[in-house]
GROMACS .gro file of C-alpha atoms in nm:
model
  498
    1MET     CA    1   5.877  -9.020  29.049
    2SER     CA    2   5.773  -8.793  28.815
    3ARG     CA    3   5.706  -8.399  28.884
    4LYS     CA    4   5.257  -8.484  28.819
    5LYS     CA    5   5.263  -8.785  29.103
    6ILE     CA    6   5.507  -8.565  29.278
    7GLY     CA    7   5.278  -8.301  29.292
    8LEU     CA    8   4.963  -8.464  29.344
    9PHE     CA    9   5.050  -8.607  29.695
   10SER     CA   10   5.203  -8.321  29.807
   11GLY     CA   11   4.887  -8.130  29.758
   12ILE     CA   12   4.713  -8.390  29.966
   13ILE     CA   13   4.928  -8.438  30.201
   14VAL     CA   14   4.942  -8.045  30.267
   15PHE     CA   15   4.552  -8.017  30.242
   16ILE     CA   16   4.575  -8.283  30.540
   17ILE     CA   17   4.834  -8.153  30.793
   18PHE     CA   18   4.637  -7.786  30.786
   19LEU     CA   19   4.374  -8.041  30.897
   20ILE     CA   20   4.564  -8.142  31.200
   21LEU     CA   21   4.754  -7.815  31.280
   22PRO     CA   22   4.607  -7.692  31.576
   23ILE     CA   23   4.384  -7.358  31.486
   24PRO     CA   24   4.524  -7.000  31.579
   25LYS     CA   25   4.288  -6.824  31.834
   26GLU     CA   26   4.201  -6.533  31.564
   27LEU     CA   27   4.137  -6.847  31.305
   28SER     CA   28   3.844  -7.050  31.256
   29ARG     CA   29   3.887  -7.415  31.101
   30GLU     CA   30   3.658  -7.353  30.797
   31ALA     CA   31   3.939  -7.081  30.729
   32MET     CA   32   4.260  -7.362  30.809
   33ILE     CA   33   4.036  -7.584  30.505
   34ALA     CA   34   4.013  -7.290  30.274
   35ALA     CA   35   4.400  -7.229  30.351
   36GLY     CA   36   4.453  -7.616  30.348
   37THR     CA   37   4.236  -7.598  30.032
   38ALA     CA   38   4.398  -7.307  29.825
   39LEU     CA   39   4.738  -7.404  29.844
   40LEU     CA   40   4.659  -7.802  29.755
   41MET     CA   41   4.533  -7.643  29.471
   42ALA     CA   42   4.842  -7.365  29.373
   43ILE     CA   43   4.998  -7.752  29.423
   44TRP     CA   44   4.803  -7.905  29.123
   45TRP     CA   45   4.818  -7.644  28.946
   46LEU     CA   46   5.164  -7.528  28.948
   47THR     CA   47   5.276  -7.946  28.887
   48GLU     CA   48   4.975  -8.037  28.663
   49ALA     CA   49   4.951  -8.277  28.920
   50ILE     CA   50   4.587  -8.334  28.747
   51PRO     CA   51   4.424  -8.025  28.407
   52VAL     CA   52   4.469  -7.766  28.523
   53PHE     CA   53   4.125  -7.701  28.441
   54ALA     CA   54   4.015  -8.005  28.614
   55THR     CA   55   4.133  -7.840  29.028
   56SER     CA   56   3.968  -7.543  28.926
   57PHE     CA   57   3.696  -7.831  29.062
   58VAL     CA   58   3.829  -7.861  29.390
   59PRO     CA   59   3.603  -7.573  29.599
   60LEU     CA   60   3.319  -7.752  29.425
   61VAL     CA   61   3.405  -8.136  29.675
   62LEU     CA   62   3.611  -7.985  29.982
   63PHE     CA   63   3.403  -7.668  30.064
   64PRO     CA   64   3.026  -7.792  30.173
   65LEU     CA   65   3.158  -8.142  30.298
   66PHE     CA   66   3.375  -7.995  30.565
   67GLY     CA   67   3.209  -7.675  30.594
   68VAL     CA   68   3.329  -7.373  30.483
   69LEU     CA   69   3.029  -7.298  30.191
   70LYS     CA   70   2.712  -7.405  30.167
   71SER     CA   71   2.715  -7.638  29.770
   72LYS     CA   72   2.530  -7.360  29.649
   73GLU     CA   73   2.759  -6.987  29.711
   74VAL     CA   74   3.035  -7.205  29.589
   75ALA     CA   75   2.862  -7.321  29.272
   76LEU     CA   76   2.743  -6.962  29.225
   77SER     CA   77   3.085  -6.866  29.138
   78TYR     CA   78   3.175  -7.088  28.824
   79GLY     CA   79   2.826  -6.855  28.680
   80HIS     CA   80   2.954  -6.509  28.784
   81ASN     CA   81   2.861  -6.273  28.598
   82TYR     CA   82   3.203  -6.231  28.536
   83VAL     CA   83   3.237  -6.571  28.390
   84LEU     CA   84   2.927  -6.516  28.188
   85MET     CA   85   3.139  -6.216  28.034
   86LEU     CA   86   3.421  -6.373  27.906
   87LEU     CA   87   3.248  -6.688  27.751
   88ALA     CA   88   2.974  -6.498  27.603
   89GLY     CA   89   3.382  -6.252  27.457
   90ILE     CA   90   3.512  -6.655  27.364
   91ILE     CA   91   3.148  -6.738  27.142
   92ILE     CA   92   3.199  -6.353  27.028
   93ALA     CA   93   3.589  -6.404  26.928
   94LYS     CA   94   3.432  -6.817  26.767
   95ALA     CA   95   3.207  -6.620  26.509
   96ILE     CA   96   3.452  -6.384  26.441
   97GLU     CA   97   3.694  -6.687  26.327
   98SER     CA   98   3.399  -6.935  26.236
   99GLN     CA   99   3.374  -6.594  25.959
  100ASN     CA  100   3.727  -6.577  25.844
  101LEU     CA  101   3.688  -6.244  26.036
  102HIS     CA  102   4.005  -6.221  26.220
  103LYS     CA  103   4.251  -6.314  25.874
  104ARG     CA  104   4.097  -6.087  25.646
  105ILE     CA  105   4.171  -5.816  25.951
  106ALA     CA  106   4.480  -5.922  25.976
  107LEU     CA  107   4.602  -5.976  25.599
  108LEU     CA  108   4.495  -5.599  25.603
  109THR     CA  109   4.703  -5.479  25.804
  110ILE     CA  110   5.006  -5.682  25.676
  111SER     CA  111   4.991  -5.497  25.398
  112LEU     CA  112   4.843  -5.168  25.486
  113ILE     CA  113   5.199  -5.080  25.672
  114GLY     CA  114   5.476  -5.252  25.421
  115VAL     CA  115   5.726  -5.497  25.260
  116ASN     CA  116   6.124  -5.373  25.450
  117LYS     CA  117   6.143  -5.696  25.802
  118LYS     CA  118   6.149  -5.386  26.072
  119LYS     CA  119   5.734  -5.281  25.944
  120ILE     CA  120   5.647  -5.670  25.822
  121ILE     CA  121   5.740  -5.737  26.235
  122LEU     CA  122   5.550  -5.412  26.330
  123SER     CA  123   5.252  -5.473  26.102
  124PHE     CA  124   5.235  -5.839  26.173
  125MET     CA  125   5.269  -5.696  26.626
  126ILE     CA  126   4.969  -5.404  26.577
  127SER     CA  127   4.708  -5.687  26.407
  128THR     CA  128   4.770  -5.983  26.669
  129ALA     CA  129   4.802  -5.763  26.939
  130PHE     CA  130   4.461  -5.597  26.839
  131LEU     CA  131   4.293  -5.949  26.716
  132SER     CA  132   4.382  -6.058  27.086
  133MET     CA  133   4.137  -5.763  27.261
  134TRP     CA  134   3.893  -5.928  27.137
  135ILE     CA  135   3.933  -6.299  27.089
  136ALA     CA  136   4.188  -6.569  27.308
  137ASN     CA  137   4.594  -6.484  27.340
  138VAL     CA  138   4.666  -6.810  27.214
  139ALA     CA  139   4.360  -6.870  26.959
  140VAL     CA  140   4.537  -6.559  26.785
  141ALA     CA  141   4.872  -6.655  26.860
  142LEU     CA  142   4.798  -6.991  26.635
  143MET     CA  143   4.561  -6.848  26.369
  144MET     CA  144   4.900  -6.564  26.294
  145LEU     CA  145   5.258  -6.845  26.285
  146PRO     CA  146   5.083  -7.002  25.900
  147ILE     CA  147   5.074  -6.640  25.741
  148GLY     CA  148   5.504  -6.577  25.989
  149LEU     CA  149   5.544  -6.947  25.814
  150SER     CA  150   5.448  -6.884  25.473
  151VAL     CA  151   5.667  -6.516  25.481
  152ILE     CA  152   5.994  -6.716  25.712
  153LYS     CA  153   6.023  -6.969  25.465
  154LYS     CA  154   5.980  -6.657  25.152
  155GLU     CA  155   6.281  -6.449  25.382
  156GLU     CA  156   6.430  -6.827  25.415
  157THR     CA  157   6.586  -6.884  24.985
  158ASP     CA  158   6.668  -6.484  25.010
  159ASP     CA  159   6.926  -6.500  25.385
  160SER     CA  160   6.972  -6.831  25.509
  161ASP     CA  161   7.123  -6.704  25.817
  162SER     CA  162   6.902  -6.428  25.865
  163ASN     CA  163   6.785  -6.378  26.247
  164PHE     CA  164   6.362  -6.282  26.091
  165GLY     CA  165   6.272  -6.618  26.196
  166LEU     CA  166   6.337  -6.585  26.556
  167ALA     CA  167   6.226  -6.209  26.533
  168LEU     CA  168   5.872  -6.301  26.373
  169MET     CA  169   5.849  -6.643  26.601
  170VAL     CA  170   5.918  -6.380  26.912
  171SER     CA  171   5.668  -6.090  26.861
  172ILE     CA  172   5.315  -6.310  26.728
  173ALA     CA  173   5.385  -6.447  27.055
  174TYR     CA  174   5.459  -6.118  27.204
  175ALA     CA  175   5.188  -5.976  27.063
  176ALA     CA  176   4.930  -6.168  27.086
  177SER     CA  177   4.957  -6.122  27.517
  178ILE     CA  178   5.062  -5.810  27.505
  179GLY     CA  179   4.732  -5.754  27.297
  180GLY     CA  180   4.544  -5.936  27.542
  181ILE     CA  181   4.588  -5.668  27.885
  182GLY     CA  182   4.431  -5.356  27.642
  183SER     CA  183   4.019  -5.474  27.726
  184LEU     CA  184   3.903  -5.642  28.070
  185ILE     CA  185   3.793  -5.960  27.880
  186GLY     CA  186   4.150  -5.986  27.647
  187THR     CA  187   4.281  -6.260  27.916
  188PRO     CA  188   4.080  -6.402  28.201
  189PRO     CA  189   4.332  -6.232  28.423
  190ASN     CA  190   4.171  -5.917  28.360
  191LEU     CA  191   3.828  -6.073  28.434
  192VAL     CA  192   4.009  -6.304  28.780
  193PHE     CA  193   4.085  -5.926  28.930
  194ALA     CA  194   3.733  -5.805  28.819
  195GLY     CA  195   3.539  -6.066  29.008
  196ILE     CA  196   3.767  -6.161  29.295
  197ILE     CA  197   3.743  -5.733  29.373
  198GLU     CA  198   3.365  -5.852  29.328
  199SER     CA  199   3.400  -6.114  29.530
  200LEU     CA  200   3.599  -5.987  29.859
  201TYR     CA  201   3.418  -5.599  29.837
  202PRO     CA  202   3.079  -5.649  29.726
  203GLU     CA  203   3.042  -5.306  29.764
  204ALA     CA  204   3.307  -5.213  29.566
  205PRO     CA  205   3.180  -5.071  29.220
  206GLN     CA  206   3.172  -5.315  28.957
  207ILE     CA  207   3.488  -5.310  28.750
  208THR     CA  208   3.377  -5.227  28.387
  209PHE     CA  209   3.530  -5.310  28.048
  210SER     CA  210   3.569  -4.862  28.030
  211ASP     CA  211   3.698  -4.856  28.350
  212TRP     CA  212   3.946  -5.131  28.243
  213MET     CA  213   4.028  -4.925  27.904
  214LEU     CA  214   4.144  -4.637  28.139
  215ILE     CA  215   4.408  -4.786  28.203
  216GLY     CA  216   4.461  -5.143  28.008
  217LEU     CA  217   4.498  -4.999  27.690
  218PRO     CA  218   4.751  -4.702  27.794
  219LEU     CA  219   5.011  -5.029  27.911
  220THR     CA  220   4.927  -5.181  27.574
  221VAL     CA  221   4.927  -4.830  27.322
  222ILE     CA  222   5.308  -4.851  27.525
  223LEU     CA  223   5.495  -5.143  27.563
  224LEU     CA  224   5.371  -5.271  27.189
  225PRO     CA  225   5.619  -5.038  27.012
  226ILE     CA  226   5.869  -5.058  27.309
  227THR     CA  227   5.810  -5.406  27.238
  228TRP     CA  228   5.881  -5.389  26.842
  229LEU     CA  229   6.211  -5.182  26.902
  230TYR     CA  230   6.330  -5.433  27.088
  231ILE     CA  231   6.225  -5.685  26.930
  232ILE     CA  232   6.465  -5.540  26.603
  233LYS     CA  233   6.767  -5.501  26.790
  234PHE     CA  234   6.837  -5.798  26.922
  235PHE     CA  235   6.748  -5.937  26.620
  236LYS     CA  236   6.952  -5.706  26.401
  237ILE     CA  237   6.623  -5.644  26.177
  238LYS     CA  238   6.702  -5.479  25.889
  239GLY     CA  239   6.594  -5.536  25.463
  240GLU     CA  240   6.314  -5.652  25.303
  241ILE     CA  241   6.178  -5.937  25.172
  242PRO     CA  242   6.155  -5.955  24.772
  243GLY     CA  243   5.813  -6.088  24.683
  244SER     CA  244   5.645  -6.082  25.047
  245MET     CA  245   5.346  -5.902  24.905
  246GLU     CA  246   5.322  -6.129  24.633
  247ILE     CA  247   5.188  -6.324  24.999
  248ILE     CA  248   4.969  -6.168  25.160
  249SER     CA  249   4.841  -6.004  24.821
  250GLU     CA  250   4.782  -6.407  24.767
  251GLU     CA  251   4.653  -6.520  25.096
  252LEU     CA  252   4.407  -6.172  25.054
  253ASN     CA  253   4.274  -6.375  24.662
  254LYS     CA  254   4.248  -6.660  24.826
  255LEU     CA  255   3.991  -6.535  25.081
  256GLY     CA  256   3.769  -6.282  24.847
  257LYS     CA  257   3.483  -6.059  24.872
  258ILE     CA  258   3.401  -5.932  25.252
  259THR     CA  259   3.031  -6.162  25.279
  260SER     CA  260   2.711  -6.143  25.430
  261GLY     CA  261   2.871  -6.289  25.687
  262GLU     CA  262   3.156  -6.017  25.801
  263LYS     CA  263   2.997  -5.776  25.764
  264ARG     CA  264   2.721  -5.846  25.966
  265VAL     CA  265   3.002  -6.041  26.288
  266VAL     CA  266   3.120  -5.628  26.236
  267VAL     CA  267   2.829  -5.576  26.345
  268VAL     CA  268   2.752  -5.731  26.590
  269PHE     CA  269   3.057  -5.661  26.714
  270LEU     CA  270   3.026  -5.232  26.725
  271ILE     CA  271   2.700  -5.362  26.933
  272THR     CA  272   2.880  -5.548  27.168
  273SER     CA  273   3.198  -5.345  27.203
  274LEU     CA  274   3.043  -5.009  27.226
  275GLY     CA  275   2.706  -5.112  27.501
  276TRP     CA  276   3.088  -5.251  27.707
  277ILE     CA  277   3.211  -4.919  27.647
  278PHE     CA  278   2.876  -4.680  27.702
  279ARG     CA  279   2.638  -4.915  28.018
  280LYS     CA  280   2.853  -4.648  28.262
  281ASP     CA  281   2.813  -4.245  28.304
  282LEU     CA  282   3.164  -4.148  28.181
  283VAL     CA  283   3.277  -3.847  28.355
  284PHE     CA  284   3.474  -3.631  28.198
  285GLY     CA  285   3.647  -3.336  28.519
  286ASP     CA  286   3.283  -3.181  28.550
  287PHE     CA  287   3.124  -3.289  28.191
  288ILE     CA  288   2.886  -3.623  28.260
  289PHE     CA  289   2.809  -3.819  27.938
  290PRO     CA  290   2.553  -4.036  28.071
  291GLY     CA  291   2.492  -4.470  27.952
  292TRP     CA  292   2.244  -4.630  27.818
  293SER     CA  293   2.209  -4.788  28.144
  294SER     CA  294   2.164  -4.493  28.321
  295LEU     CA  295   1.938  -4.326  28.032
  296LEU     CA  296   1.685  -4.607  28.081
  297GLY     CA  297   1.670  -4.661  28.452
  298VAL     CA  298   1.864  -5.036  28.434
  299SER     CA  299   2.208  -4.879  28.578
  300SER     CA  300   2.216  -5.121  28.935
  301TYR     CA  301   1.999  -5.418  28.672
  302VAL     CA  302   2.265  -5.443  28.403
  303HIS     CA  303   2.655  -5.590  28.409
  304ASP     CA  304   2.899  -5.619  28.169
  305ALA     CA  305   2.731  -6.001  28.105
  306THR     CA  306   2.467  -5.899  28.003
  307ILE     CA  307   2.550  -5.679  27.742
  308GLY     CA  308   2.773  -5.999  27.609
  309MET     CA  309   2.515  -6.234  27.675
  310LEU     CA  310   2.262  -6.069  27.356
  311GLY     CA  311   2.597  -6.035  27.139
  312VAL     CA  312   2.628  -6.446  27.169
  313LEU     CA  313   2.203  -6.435  27.096
  314LEU     CA  314   2.226  -6.142  26.796
  315LEU     CA  315   2.485  -6.413  26.643
  316PHE     CA  316   2.272  -6.763  26.739
  317LEU     CA  317   1.970  -6.486  26.577
  318ILE     CA  318   2.125  -6.348  26.255
  319PRO     CA  319   2.225  -6.600  25.963
  320SER     CA  320   2.527  -6.549  25.798
  321GLY     CA  321   2.369  -6.413  25.424
  322ASN     CA  322   2.715  -6.611  25.280
  323LYS     CA  323   2.621  -6.793  24.899
  324LYS     CA  324   2.239  -6.708  24.884
  325GLY     CA  325   2.029  -6.962  24.745
  326THR     CA  326   2.208  -7.207  25.004
  327LYS     CA  327   2.145  -7.348  25.288
  328LYS     CA  328   2.440  -7.191  25.416
  329ALA     CA  329   2.297  -6.848  25.383
  330LYS     CA  330   2.058  -6.987  25.591
  331LYS     CA  331   2.294  -7.076  25.890
  332ALA     CA  332   2.332  -6.878  26.138
  333LEU     CA  333   2.622  -6.691  26.256
  334ILE     CA  334   2.738  -6.958  26.486
  335THR     CA  335   2.636  -7.257  26.465
  336TRP     CA  336   2.619  -7.436  26.842
  337LYS     CA  337   2.816  -7.721  26.746
  338GLN     CA  338   3.066  -7.387  26.664
  339ALA     CA  339   3.033  -7.289  26.997
  340GLU     CA  340   3.107  -7.629  27.181
  341SER     CA  341   3.420  -7.621  27.065
  342VAL     CA  342   3.533  -7.261  27.314
  343PRO     CA  343   3.751  -7.295  27.600
  344TRP     CA  344   3.527  -7.331  27.812
  345GLY     CA  345   3.743  -7.508  28.091
  346VAL     CA  346   3.928  -7.133  28.056
  347VAL     CA  347   3.539  -7.010  28.268
  348ILE     CA  348   3.574  -7.350  28.470
  349LEU     CA  349   3.967  -7.182  28.545
  350VAL     CA  350   3.841  -6.871  28.653
  351GLY     CA  351   3.547  -6.992  28.884
  352GLY     CA  352   3.789  -7.236  29.028
  353GLY     CA  353   3.951  -6.884  29.165
  354TYR     CA  354   3.677  -6.719  29.231
  355ALA     CA  355   3.507  -6.981  29.475
  356ILE     CA  356   3.900  -6.960  29.656
  357ALA     CA  357   3.859  -6.509  29.690
  358LYS     CA  358   3.507  -6.592  29.798
  359SER     CA  359   3.593  -6.880  30.092
  360PHE     CA  360   3.907  -6.605  30.211
  361VAL     CA  361   3.641  -6.379  30.284
  362ASN     CA  362   3.414  -6.554  30.428
  363THR     CA  363   3.599  -6.763  30.677
  364GLY     CA  364   3.790  -6.453  30.783
  365LEU     CA  365   4.151  -6.516  30.569
  366ALA     CA  366   4.139  -6.310  30.405
  367GLU     CA  367   4.154  -5.985  30.695
  368TRP     CA  368   4.438  -6.279  30.947
  369ILE     CA  369   4.597  -6.275  30.592
  370GLY     CA  370   4.698  -5.907  30.563
  371SER     CA  371   4.721  -5.840  30.992
  372GLN     CA  372   5.011  -6.084  30.947
  373VAL     CA  373   5.208  -5.893  30.651
  374THR     CA  374   5.276  -5.507  30.771
  375VAL     CA  375   5.612  -5.534  30.423
  376LEU     CA  376   5.378  -5.210  30.279
  377GLU     CA  377   5.452  -5.030  30.604
  378ASN     CA  378   5.745  -4.772  30.562
  379THR     CA  379   5.863  -4.817  30.203
  380SER     CA  380   5.849  -4.676  29.844
  381THR     CA  381   5.422  -4.692  29.645
  382LEU     CA  382   5.719  -4.715  29.353
  383LEU     CA  383   5.931  -4.942  29.572
  384ILE     CA  384   5.606  -5.166  29.682
  385VAL     CA  385   5.518  -5.209  29.277
  386PHE     CA  386   5.818  -5.302  29.128
  387LEU     CA  387   5.912  -5.636  29.340
  388VAL     CA  388   5.473  -5.721  29.320
  389VAL     CA  389   5.552  -5.730  28.892
  390LEU     CA  390   5.858  -5.840  28.928
  391ALA     CA  391   5.727  -6.171  29.162
  392ILE     CA  392   5.471  -6.186  28.953
  393THR     CA  393   5.614  -6.248  28.643
  394PHE     CA  394   5.835  -6.474  28.713
  395LEU     CA  395   5.575  -6.706  28.926
  396THR     CA  396   5.452  -6.688  28.611
  397GLU     CA  397   5.671  -6.791  28.359
  398ILE     CA  398   5.666  -7.121  28.527
  399ASN     CA  399   5.245  -7.171  28.661
  400SER     CA  400   4.911  -7.096  28.430
  401ASN     CA  401   4.888  -6.727  28.392
  402THR     CA  402   4.517  -6.724  28.509
  403ALA     CA  403   4.663  -6.982  28.788
  404THR     CA  404   4.852  -6.708  28.916
  405ALA     CA  405   4.657  -6.453  28.957
  406ASN     CA  406   4.356  -6.730  29.100
  407ILE     CA  407   4.624  -6.743  29.350
  408PHE     CA  408   4.774  -6.435  29.391
  409MET     CA  409   4.445  -6.157  29.372
  410PRO     CA  410   4.275  -6.214  29.706
  411ILE     CA  411   4.674  -6.216  29.929
  412LEU     CA  412   4.794  -5.917  29.802
  413ALA     CA  413   4.395  -5.719  29.832
  414THR     CA  414   4.432  -5.882  30.170
  415VAL     CA  415   4.808  -5.702  30.233
  416ALA     CA  416   4.701  -5.415  30.062
  417ILE     CA  417   4.441  -5.312  30.325
  418ALA     CA  418   4.585  -5.378  30.571
  419ASN     CA  419   4.883  -5.195  30.544
  420SER     CA  420   4.634  -4.894  30.510
  421THR     CA  421   4.668  -4.908  30.079
  422HIS     CA  422   4.414  -4.917  29.804
  423PRO     CA  423   4.380  -5.291  29.707
  424PHE     CA  424   4.408  -5.155  29.313
  425LEU     CA  425   4.751  -5.079  29.395
  426LEU     CA  426   4.966  -5.455  29.396
  427MET     CA  427   4.629  -5.571  29.189
  428ILE     CA  428   4.659  -5.434  28.907
  429PRO     CA  429   5.043  -5.418  28.813
  430ALA     CA  430   4.995  -5.820  28.955
  431THR     CA  431   4.703  -5.898  28.695
  432PHE     CA  432   4.968  -5.657  28.448
  433ALA     CA  433   5.231  -5.914  28.495
  434CYS     CA  434   5.012  -6.208  28.383
  435SER     CA  435   5.049  -6.115  28.072
  436CYS     CA  436   5.373  -6.035  28.082
  437ALA     CA  437   5.578  -6.373  28.132
  438PHE     CA  438   5.782  -6.402  27.827
  439MET     CA  439   6.042  -6.675  27.823
  440LEU     CA  440   5.920  -7.032  27.887
  441PRO     CA  441   5.667  -7.177  27.721
  442SER     CA  442   5.491  -7.276  28.012
  443GLY     CA  443   5.504  -6.862  28.068
  444THR     CA  444   5.150  -6.880  27.872
  445GLY     CA  445   4.975  -7.034  27.604
  446THR     CA  446   5.096  -6.766  27.342
  447ASN     CA  447   5.506  -6.887  27.362
  448ALA     CA  448   5.360  -7.242  27.403
  449ALA     CA  449   5.232  -7.143  27.050
  450ILE     CA  450   5.501  -6.958  26.850
  451PHE     CA  451   5.768  -7.317  27.059
  452ALA     CA  452   5.495  -7.543  26.857
  453SER     CA  453   5.574  -7.448  26.580
  454GLU     CA  454   5.939  -7.610  26.598
  455ARG     CA  455   6.142  -7.277  26.544
  456ILE     CA  456   6.234  -7.115  26.769
  457THR     CA  457   6.433  -7.363  27.081
  458ILE     CA  458   6.379  -7.306  27.529
  459PRO     CA  459   6.722  -7.183  27.515
  460GLN     CA  460   6.669  -6.893  27.256
  461MET     CA  461   6.342  -6.719  27.318
  462ALA     CA  462   6.426  -6.771  27.785
  463LYS     CA  463   6.771  -6.546  27.638
  464THR     CA  464   6.529  -6.379  27.446
  465GLY     CA  465   6.273  -6.302  27.674
  466PHE     CA  466   6.504  -6.265  27.995
  467LEU     CA  467   6.565  -5.899  27.859
  468MET     CA  468   6.181  -5.825  27.773
  469ASN     CA  469   6.084  -5.975  28.117
  470PHE     CA  470   6.265  -5.677  28.318
  471ILE     CA  471   6.171  -5.403  27.988
  472ALA     CA  472   5.814  -5.522  28.101
  473ILE     CA  473   5.868  -5.530  28.416
  474LEU     CA  474   5.980  -5.096  28.435
  475ILE     CA  475   5.737  -5.021  28.191
  476ILE     CA  476   5.496  -5.145  28.450
  477THR     CA  477   5.578  -5.029  28.698
  478LEU     CA  478   5.548  -4.646  28.611
  479ILE     CA  479   5.257  -4.658  28.402
  480SER     CA  480   5.128  -4.831  28.748
  481TYR     CA  481   5.207  -4.565  29.022
  482LEU     CA  482   5.226  -4.272  28.728
  483ILE     CA  483   4.905  -4.315  28.578
  484VAL     CA  484   4.703  -4.582  28.690
  485VAL     CA  485   4.729  -4.439  29.040
  486PRO     CA  486   4.766  -4.037  29.025
  487LEU     CA  487   4.370  -4.155  28.806
  488LEU     CA  488   4.211  -4.382  28.988
  489ASP     CA  489   4.358  -4.245  29.308
  490LEU     CA  490   4.457  -4.452  29.497
  491GLY     CA  491   4.686  -4.299  29.758
  492GLN     CA  492   4.381  -4.388  30.001
  493LEU     CA  493   4.143  -4.691  30.147
  494PRO     CA  494   3.816  -4.644  29.949
  495GLU     CA  495   3.556  -4.593  30.099
  496TRP     CA  496   3.423  -4.929  29.965
  497VAL     CA  497   3.668  -5.125  30.267
  498LYS     CA  498   3.590  -4.885  30.559
   0.00000   0.00000   0.00000
């Protein structure tokens, strides 16, 4: 029997067991069904019994049928503010891609940094990471692959025994994953964290785009150069590639002069990004820089999703201006046909996670799980963070990073609170860790993208990624402990959970 069939039937059997098990006195029947549903989905996600996105629809069926949540309550999870923000980010990224702006940014970055092998890898990593803060990680990796392959082919004519090709492939995958950590829309696990906080604790302040950048961007900025040093040392990269700059110049020449469409997409991108960053008041000690929502008196009405959707509407309203005097000049910066091609499944996957979180809260399951686990008592905070990051990193190697976040975020939150610890103490490092599985193609889509190039084998990926996993685990642990904990004052329970 195949893995998928085993997973399919195992998930169903586990759910049935939870239907017939005796109910602990502290729990309700609805809580048991919520737990059974979560385990069914976890098994199906892990084994890909059915497409992972399709599994995300399970709560829409089981929760109303078994009286866990009303259908309209479950449906709200799939139209959550953060789901819409993710969708807006994906559509804006598609517009950047459709105008070829992403390719120009990448090529200009590479041409500016230099042509020796070490600098070429660094330039690919910087441009990939920057783009991954705004565009889906897999899309960026796939976009960078053909450029990288062109450079590799040139290098192989000079030195067929070099590890440069392997190093460049790995650097693209790693940089795409690391870059996604830097912004709230950079990768779905970041939005899973923000949305689950809102679902579990309605009184908690919103996690805004600027809030996340305060903690995510430092990790990206620190981890990226360390990863570059690791790659060039691991593969013993040295020397130059004659003619590599010609390849980059040739690609830039193919793009021609910057188009009106590219310029206008940049304007929309800046409006959206600055709208996100300056929506809420920015506090610098005693100085407060008022956000635009406060100045307009609408701070309690708007969300980052509002700005995201404004950006989307502008893309459909503003003509590209390309090829004046033709129909193409009147075409909007993005067409609906292009928008239809975005990965809608990721949006559904995030919504499914929010539905699970909602069921955990409404049935009392979250509180019960937390009360059963007392592992944090009398344990060093540094050790706790390290163990959480270690576990999530290696679990993500065999499971979708978004699915891993969906499964574990509600559990980590309730375990932390039950032990009188701030929920962010476990959730933020775990969110970081969801993006740092570097060993297997199944770990993240970026790993799968470079594996599909047939330039790297699974043993090579695993050998390189094993040590890289531990480097990331140590850096995430230290950044979380030394920067995130003091910056967000995670030493005590916040008022919104008391």
